[in-house]
């Protein structure tokens, strides 16, 4: 199947931009993602539950993995999404953590790639609004 691109088209421009980014990032080897931990909603906390989401943005290549460390709880559930390639040639990922609202003190989202030092973002229960 051949891909037809017209010169000057948005598709061609996007493809060339992504290719340039890929080549630049490949030469560097990796780009460390930026982590953000999103807090549970007040309504959910009132129901005795807590769902936190870790979003990792602008990383490269796609083989970074997200995991959680939980202090103050021995039981939780987590799920992860695969890396999604963005228009800028970098990847984003997310991981969701579900646990009891009152059974944790702090959580740390960790992004890891091979033997590189992990990237960490910590969220404390007392930060919930």
Coordinates of C-alpha atoms in Angstrom, one line a residue, residues 1 19 44 58 62 71 90-91 103-104 114 122-123 128:
X1 CA 0.0 0.0 0.0
X19 CA 10.8 12.4 11.2
X44 CA -14.6 10.0 45.3
X58 CA 7.3 14.3 26.3
X62 CA 8.6 4.6 23.8
X71 CA 3.4 4.1 51.6
X90 CA 7.7 12.4 21.7
X91 CA 5.6 9.9 23.7
X103 CA -5.3 3.6 53.6
X104 CA -2.3 5.5 52.3
X114 CA 16.5 0.3 31.5
X122 CA 5.4 12.1 44.8
X123 CA 1.9 13.0 46.0
X128 CA -5.9 16.3 48.5

